[in-house]
Amino acid sequence: MRRVFAMSLMVLFTVAACATSKGPSEAKPVESQEKKVAVEPGVVKMTLTTNLGDIEMELYSDKAPKTVENITKLASGGFYEGILFHRVVPGFVIQVGDPLTKDPSQKARWGSGGPGFRFDDEPVKGEYERGALAMANAGPNTNGSQFFICLANLSGRLPKQYNLFGKVVNGMDVVDKIAALPRDARDCPTTDVKIEKVTVVK
């Protein structure tokens, strides 16, 4: 799997944050958190409630329809609840979405889990700016459940190989708190940051 390395004009990004082995895992379905309200066409509102605070996001289904459909289905089904942010690279990204992080005994494999299926890449419409949301992957057409939040403007540093599907609109202070946490040699935070609830508004 590809791994994030800082390069002058090119950076490779991988879903294998704390491990290199593969191990998709399915989450138990729970009651949907999806709400139906009037929002701007093509925009889905999603809020991650974490133990450090809320991160409010806008997802753009007009720019990345497959990605937004996948993320919202997983979120509405409770997939992300209990998942930890498993990777922090200060000045670059924080990463989340691996269901294996729900199980401390699987820590050696954190970063390799997924929903049990993969979906294709989509054309990247936009830039990897601070607060941008993009899918982590293990290569072409291997998107699953893991995604990252850009901590800085990565345009020109990150190749357009990661589905760009939204941005953080409120809660970057929470994102920065996560980015500032102590981490181990594999960039895993030494303090757990857990997604407690996800609210989707379409």
PDB file of C-alpha atoms in Angstrom:
ATOM      1  CA  MET A   1       0.000   0.000   0.000  1.00  0.00           C
ATOM      2  CA  ARG A   2       1.165   3.536  -0.669  1.00  0.00           C
ATOM      3  CA  ARG A   3       2.430   5.609   2.244  1.00  0.00           C
ATOM      4  CA  VAL A   4       2.526   9.355   2.718  1.00  0.00           C
ATOM      5  CA  PHE A   5       5.985  10.779   2.078  1.00  0.00           C
ATOM      6  CA  ALA A   6       6.784  14.486   1.793  1.00  0.00           C
ATOM      7  CA  MET A   7       8.291  15.215  -1.604  1.00  0.00           C
ATOM      8  CA  SER A   8       8.980  18.490  -3.379  1.00  0.00           C
ATOM      9  CA  LEU A   9       6.255  18.182  -6.009  1.00  0.00           C
ATOM     10  CA  MET A  10       4.727  14.752  -5.351  1.00  0.00           C
ATOM     11  CA  VAL A  11       3.296  13.048  -2.283  1.00  0.00           C
ATOM     12  CA  LEU A  12       1.960   9.515  -2.161  1.00  0.00           C
ATOM     13  CA  PHE A  13      -0.853   8.814   0.279  1.00  0.00           C
ATOM     14  CA  THR A  14      -1.939   5.437   1.635  1.00  0.00           C
ATOM     15  CA  VAL A  15      -4.681   3.927   3.730  1.00  0.00           C
ATOM     16  CA  ALA A  16      -2.115   1.804   5.534  1.00  0.00           C
ATOM     17  CA  ALA A  17      -1.502   4.195   8.382  1.00  0.00           C
ATOM     18  CA  CYS A  18      -0.408   1.864  11.153  1.00  0.00           C
ATOM     19  CA  ALA A  19      -0.051  -1.415   9.284  1.00  0.00           C
ATOM     20  CA  THR A  20       0.475  -2.840   5.819  1.00  0.00           C
ATOM     21  CA  SER A  21      -1.760  -5.919   5.977  1.00  0.00           C
ATOM     22  CA  LYS A  22      -5.237  -5.886   4.470  1.00  0.00           C
ATOM     23  CA  GLY A  23      -8.313  -6.794   6.494  1.00  0.00           C
ATOM     24  CA  PRO A  24     -11.739  -5.457   5.490  1.00  0.00           C
ATOM     25  CA  SER A  25     -14.258  -5.629   8.290  1.00  0.00           C
ATOM     26  CA  GLU A  26     -17.985  -5.023   8.312  1.00  0.00           C
ATOM     27  CA  ALA A  27     -19.701  -3.038  11.047  1.00  0.00           C
ATOM     28  CA  LYS A  28     -22.972  -4.018  12.704  1.00  0.00           C
ATOM     29  CA  PRO A  29     -25.933  -2.030  11.354  1.00  0.00           C
ATOM     30  CA  VAL A  30     -27.539   0.387  13.780  1.00  0.00           C
ATOM     31  CA  GLU A  31     -30.365   2.887  13.667  1.00  0.00           C
ATOM     32  CA  SER A  32     -29.906   5.479  10.912  1.00  0.00           C
ATOM     33  CA  GLN A  33     -28.829   8.996  11.862  1.00  0.00           C
ATOM     34  CA  GLU A  34     -29.956  10.392   8.510  1.00  0.00           C
ATOM     35  CA  LYS A  35     -32.318  13.372   8.485  1.00  0.00           C
ATOM     36  CA  LYS A  36     -34.365  14.683   5.573  1.00  0.00           C
ATOM     37  CA  VAL A  37     -34.388  18.484   5.439  1.00  0.00           C
ATOM     38  CA  ALA A  38     -34.087  21.110   2.736  1.00  0.00           C
ATOM     39  CA  VAL A  39     -30.474  21.862   1.874  1.00  0.00           C
ATOM     40  CA  GLU A  40     -28.699  23.247  -1.154  1.00  0.00           C
ATOM     41  CA  PRO A  41     -29.005  20.922  -4.182  1.00  0.00           C
ATOM     42  CA  GLY A  42     -25.922  18.776  -4.587  1.00  0.00           C
ATOM     43  CA  VAL A  43     -24.848  19.362  -0.980  1.00  0.00           C
ATOM     44  CA  VAL A  44     -25.103  16.874   1.880  1.00  0.00           C
ATOM     45  CA  LYS A  45     -24.436  18.080   5.415  1.00  0.00           C
ATOM     46  CA  MET A  46     -22.626  15.659   7.709  1.00  0.00           C
ATOM     47  CA  THR A  47     -21.444  16.176  11.276  1.00  0.00           C
ATOM     48  CA  LEU A  48     -18.942  13.991  13.092  1.00  0.00           C
ATOM     49  CA  THR A  49     -19.476  14.176  16.836  1.00  0.00           C
ATOM     50  CA  THR A  50     -16.205  13.207  18.516  1.00  0.00           C
ATOM     51  CA  ASN A  51     -14.993  13.167  22.101  1.00  0.00           C
ATOM     52  CA  LEU A  52     -13.046  16.356  21.278  1.00  0.00           C
ATOM     53  CA  GLY A  53     -15.950  18.202  19.647  1.00  0.00           C
ATOM     54  CA  ASP A  54     -17.990  18.400  16.456  1.00  0.00           C
ATOM     55  CA  ILE A  55     -16.664  18.546  12.902  1.00  0.00           C
ATOM     56  CA  GLU A  56     -19.257  19.864  10.445  1.00  0.00           C
ATOM     57  CA  MET A  57     -18.826  18.985   6.787  1.00  0.00           C
ATOM     58  CA  GLU A  58     -20.358  19.627   3.403  1.00  0.00           C
ATOM     59  CA  LEU A  59     -20.267  16.766   0.892  1.00  0.00           C
ATOM     60  CA  TYR A  60     -20.673  17.581  -2.799  1.00  0.00           C
ATOM     61  CA  SER A  61     -22.664  14.926  -4.617  1.00  0.00           C
ATOM     62  CA  ASP A  62     -22.511  16.903  -7.859  1.00  0.00           C
ATOM     63  CA  LYS A  63     -18.709  16.613  -7.874  1.00  0.00           C
ATOM     64  CA  ALA A  64     -18.236  13.095  -6.479  1.00  0.00           C
ATOM     65  CA  PRO A  65     -21.596  11.265  -6.604  1.00  0.00           C
ATOM     66  CA  LYS A  66     -20.306   7.738  -5.997  1.00  0.00           C
ATOM     67  CA  THR A  67     -18.134   8.819  -3.105  1.00  0.00           C
ATOM     68  CA  VAL A  68     -20.849  10.850  -1.384  1.00  0.00           C
ATOM     69  CA  GLU A  69     -23.388   8.066  -1.862  1.00  0.00           C
ATOM     70  CA  ASN A  70     -21.002   5.553  -0.308  1.00  0.00           C
ATOM     71  CA  ILE A  71     -19.963   7.758   2.617  1.00  0.00           C
ATOM     72  CA  THR A  72     -23.524   8.759   3.493  1.00  0.00           C
ATOM     73  CA  LYS A  73     -24.818   5.188   3.321  1.00  0.00           C
ATOM     74  CA  LEU A  74     -22.086   4.025   5.668  1.00  0.00           C
ATOM     75  CA  ALA A  75     -22.596   6.994   7.976  1.00  0.00           C
ATOM     76  CA  SER A  76     -26.376   6.645   8.068  1.00  0.00           C
ATOM     77  CA  GLY A  77     -26.014   2.963   8.918  1.00  0.00           C
ATOM     78  CA  GLY A  78     -23.802   3.664  11.922  1.00  0.00           C
ATOM     79  CA  PHE A  79     -20.619   2.327  10.344  1.00  0.00           C
ATOM     80  CA  TYR A  80     -18.417   5.162  11.581  1.00  0.00           C
ATOM     81  CA  GLU A  81     -19.657   5.218  15.161  1.00  0.00           C
ATOM     82  CA  GLY A  82     -16.936   4.033  17.531  1.00  0.00           C
ATOM     83  CA  ILE A  83     -14.166   4.386  14.937  1.00  0.00           C
ATOM     84  CA  LEU A  84     -10.956   6.189  15.946  1.00  0.00           C
ATOM     85  CA  PHE A  85      -8.827   8.698  14.076  1.00  0.00           C
ATOM     86  CA  HIS A  86      -5.869   6.406  13.486  1.00  0.00           C
ATOM     87  CA  ARG A  87      -3.404   8.614  11.661  1.00  0.00           C
ATOM     88  CA  VAL A  88      -2.070  12.111  12.232  1.00  0.00           C
ATOM     89  CA  VAL A  89       0.585  13.784  10.087  1.00  0.00           C
ATOM     90  CA  PRO A  90       0.985  17.383  11.343  1.00  0.00           C
ATOM     91  CA  GLY A  91       0.869  19.953   8.579  1.00  0.00           C
ATOM     92  CA  PHE A  92      -0.524  17.351   6.203  1.00  0.00           C
ATOM     93  CA  VAL A  93      -3.591  15.235   7.084  1.00  0.00           C
ATOM     94  CA  ILE A  94      -5.579  13.405   9.723  1.00  0.00           C
ATOM     95  CA  GLN A  95      -7.178  10.113   8.689  1.00  0.00           C
ATOM     96  CA  VAL A  96     -10.188   8.118   9.883  1.00  0.00           C
ATOM     97  CA  GLY A  97     -12.581   5.404   8.739  1.00  0.00           C
ATOM     98  CA  ASP A  98     -10.966   2.066   9.612  1.00  0.00           C
ATOM     99  CA  PRO A  99     -13.420  -0.200  11.492  1.00  0.00           C
ATOM    100  CA  LEU A 100     -10.508  -2.214  12.876  1.00  0.00           C
ATOM    101  CA  THR A 101      -9.801   0.701  15.223  1.00  0.00           C
ATOM    102  CA  LYS A 102     -12.827  -0.364  17.260  1.00  0.00           C
ATOM    103  CA  ASP A 103     -10.768  -3.336  18.451  1.00  0.00           C
ATOM    104  CA  PRO A 104      -7.546  -2.560  20.371  1.00  0.00           C
ATOM    105  CA  SER A 105      -6.366  -6.139  19.845  1.00  0.00           C
ATOM    106  CA  GLN A 106      -6.189  -5.359  16.097  1.00  0.00           C
ATOM    107  CA  LYS A 107      -3.939  -2.314  16.511  1.00  0.00           C
ATOM    108  CA  ALA A 108      -1.152  -3.843  14.451  1.00  0.00           C
ATOM    109  CA  ARG A 109      -3.590  -3.842  11.513  1.00  0.00           C
ATOM    110  CA  TRP A 110      -5.069  -0.382  12.001  1.00  0.00           C
ATOM    111  CA  GLY A 111      -5.103   1.448   8.710  1.00  0.00           C
ATOM    112  CA  SER A 112      -5.849  -1.641   6.631  1.00  0.00           C
ATOM    113  CA  GLY A 113      -9.568  -2.123   7.325  1.00  0.00           C
ATOM    114  CA  GLY A 114     -12.593  -1.210   5.268  1.00  0.00           C
ATOM    115  CA  PRO A 115     -16.298  -1.846   4.728  1.00  0.00           C
ATOM    116  CA  GLY A 116     -15.864  -5.130   2.854  1.00  0.00           C
ATOM    117  CA  PHE A 117     -16.204  -3.604  -0.620  1.00  0.00           C
ATOM    118  CA  ARG A 118     -14.405  -1.124  -2.861  1.00  0.00           C
ATOM    119  CA  PHE A 119     -15.569   1.459  -5.361  1.00  0.00           C
ATOM    120  CA  ASP A 120     -13.977   3.257  -8.289  1.00  0.00           C
ATOM    121  CA  ASP A 121     -12.105   6.528  -8.460  1.00  0.00           C
ATOM    122  CA  GLU A 122     -13.868   9.665  -9.662  1.00  0.00           C
ATOM    123  CA  PRO A 123     -12.402  12.691 -11.465  1.00  0.00           C
ATOM    124  CA  VAL A 124     -11.012  15.165  -8.938  1.00  0.00           C
ATOM    125  CA  LYS A 125     -12.916  18.443  -9.273  1.00  0.00           C
ATOM    126  CA  GLY A 126     -11.238  21.019  -7.092  1.00  0.00           C
ATOM    127  CA  GLU A 127      -8.091  21.323  -5.017  1.00  0.00           C
ATOM    128  CA  TYR A 128      -6.756  19.675  -1.872  1.00  0.00           C
ATOM    129  CA  GLU A 129      -7.082  22.805   0.249  1.00  0.00           C
ATOM    130  CA  ARG A 130      -7.061  23.122   4.037  1.00  0.00           C
ATOM    131  CA  GLY A 131     -10.209  21.418   5.320  1.00  0.00           C
ATOM    132  CA  ALA A 132     -10.764  19.395   2.150  1.00  0.00           C
ATOM    133  CA  LEU A 133     -12.110  15.842   2.448  1.00  0.00           C
ATOM    134  CA  ALA A 134     -10.718  13.092   0.234  1.00  0.00           C
ATOM    135  CA  MET A 135     -10.734   9.317   0.127  1.00  0.00           C
ATOM    136  CA  ALA A 136      -7.659   7.386   1.197  1.00  0.00           C
ATOM    137  CA  ASN A 137      -6.903   4.394  -0.990  1.00  0.00           C
ATOM    138  CA  ALA A 138      -4.550   1.503  -1.644  1.00  0.00           C
ATOM    139  CA  GLY A 139      -4.208   2.205  -5.353  1.00  0.00           C
ATOM    140  CA  PRO A 140      -6.514   2.881  -8.296  1.00  0.00           C
ATOM    141  CA  ASN A 141     -10.194   2.051  -7.701  1.00  0.00           C
ATOM    142  CA  THR A 142      -9.719   0.804  -4.128  1.00  0.00           C
ATOM    143  CA  ASN A 143     -11.846   3.328  -2.235  1.00  0.00           C
ATOM    144  CA  GLY A 144     -13.694   2.027   0.800  1.00  0.00           C
ATOM    145  CA  SER A 145     -14.466   3.839   4.054  1.00  0.00           C
ATOM    146  CA  GLN A 146     -11.246   5.623   5.007  1.00  0.00           C
ATOM    147  CA  PHE A 147     -10.880   9.317   4.279  1.00  0.00           C
ATOM    148  CA  PHE A 148      -8.625  12.176   5.285  1.00  0.00           C
ATOM    149  CA  ILE A 149      -8.926  15.855   6.139  1.00  0.00           C
ATOM    150  CA  CYS A 150      -6.253  18.173   4.757  1.00  0.00           C
ATOM    151  CA  LEU A 151      -4.506  20.248   7.419  1.00  0.00           C
ATOM    152  CA  ALA A 152      -2.974  22.642   4.889  1.00  0.00           C
ATOM    153  CA  ASN A 153      -3.226  23.580   1.242  1.00  0.00           C
ATOM    154  CA  LEU A 154      -1.777  20.504  -0.452  1.00  0.00           C
ATOM    155  CA  SER A 155      -2.343  21.644  -4.025  1.00  0.00           C
ATOM    156  CA  GLY A 156       0.741  20.725  -6.022  1.00  0.00           C
ATOM    157  CA  ARG A 157       1.988  18.450  -3.240  1.00  0.00           C
ATOM    158  CA  LEU A 158      -0.671  15.760  -3.430  1.00  0.00           C
ATOM    159  CA  PRO A 159      -1.356  14.088  -6.787  1.00  0.00           C
ATOM    160  CA  LYS A 160      -4.988  14.114  -7.876  1.00  0.00           C
ATOM    161  CA  GLN A 161      -5.449  10.415  -7.193  1.00  0.00           C
ATOM    162  CA  TYR A 162      -7.789  10.668  -4.198  1.00  0.00           C
ATOM    163  CA  ASN A 163     -11.516  11.272  -4.602  1.00  0.00           C
ATOM    164  CA  LEU A 164     -12.234  14.814  -3.416  1.00  0.00           C
ATOM    165  CA  PHE A 165     -15.767  14.921  -2.035  1.00  0.00           C
ATOM    166  CA  GLY A 166     -16.244  17.810   0.382  1.00  0.00           C
ATOM    167  CA  LYS A 167     -14.825  20.117   3.011  1.00  0.00           C
ATOM    168  CA  VAL A 168     -14.997  20.993   6.689  1.00  0.00           C
ATOM    169  CA  VAL A 169     -17.187  24.084   7.154  1.00  0.00           C
ATOM    170  CA  ASN A 170     -17.054  24.297  10.947  1.00  0.00           C
ATOM    171  CA  GLY A 171     -14.848  22.598  13.508  1.00  0.00           C
ATOM    172  CA  MET A 172     -11.366  23.044  12.080  1.00  0.00           C
ATOM    173  CA  ASP A 173     -10.376  23.911  15.645  1.00  0.00           C
ATOM    174  CA  VAL A 174     -11.294  20.331  16.546  1.00  0.00           C
ATOM    175  CA  VAL A 175      -9.334  19.047  13.548  1.00  0.00           C
ATOM    176  CA  ASP A 176      -6.322  21.048  14.722  1.00  0.00           C
ATOM    177  CA  LYS A 177      -6.674  19.620  18.241  1.00  0.00           C
ATOM    178  CA  ILE A 178      -6.500  16.130  16.774  1.00  0.00           C
ATOM    179  CA  ALA A 179      -3.494  17.095  14.660  1.00  0.00           C
ATOM    180  CA  ALA A 180      -1.671  18.375  17.748  1.00  0.00           C
ATOM    181  CA  LEU A 181      -2.028  15.165  19.761  1.00  0.00           C
ATOM    182  CA  PRO A 182       1.082  13.150  20.656  1.00  0.00           C
ATOM    183  CA  ARG A 183       1.526  10.180  18.343  1.00  0.00           C
ATOM    184  CA  ASP A 184       3.581   7.022  18.177  1.00  0.00           C
ATOM    185  CA  ALA A 185       6.196   5.994  15.620  1.00  0.00           C
ATOM    186  CA  ARG A 186       3.450   4.949  13.195  1.00  0.00           C
ATOM    187  CA  ASP A 187       1.633   8.299  13.442  1.00  0.00           C
ATOM    188  CA  CYS A 188      -1.199   6.833  15.516  1.00  0.00           C
ATOM    189  CA  PRO A 189      -2.423   9.276  18.201  1.00  0.00           C
ATOM    190  CA  THR A 190      -1.564   8.049  21.684  1.00  0.00           C
ATOM    191  CA  THR A 191      -4.865   9.510  22.920  1.00  0.00           C
ATOM    192  CA  ASP A 192      -8.046   8.032  21.450  1.00  0.00           C
ATOM    193  CA  VAL A 193     -10.209  10.356  19.370  1.00  0.00           C
ATOM    194  CA  LYS A 194     -13.466   8.544  18.739  1.00  0.00           C
ATOM    195  CA  ILE A 195     -16.398   9.253  16.445  1.00  0.00           C
ATOM    196  CA  GLU A 196     -19.332   9.010  18.828  1.00  0.00           C
ATOM    197  CA  LYS A 197     -22.090   9.844  16.352  1.00  0.00           C
ATOM    198  CA  VAL A 198     -22.540  10.871  12.731  1.00  0.00           C
ATOM    199  CA  THR A 199     -25.477  12.993  11.607  1.00  0.00           C
ATOM    200  CA  VAL A 200     -26.332  13.159   7.902  1.00  0.00           C
ATOM    201  CA  VAL A 201     -28.666  15.837   6.525  1.00  0.00           C
ATOM    202  CA  LYS A 202     -29.805  15.538   2.910  1.00  0.00           C
TER     203      LYS A 202
END
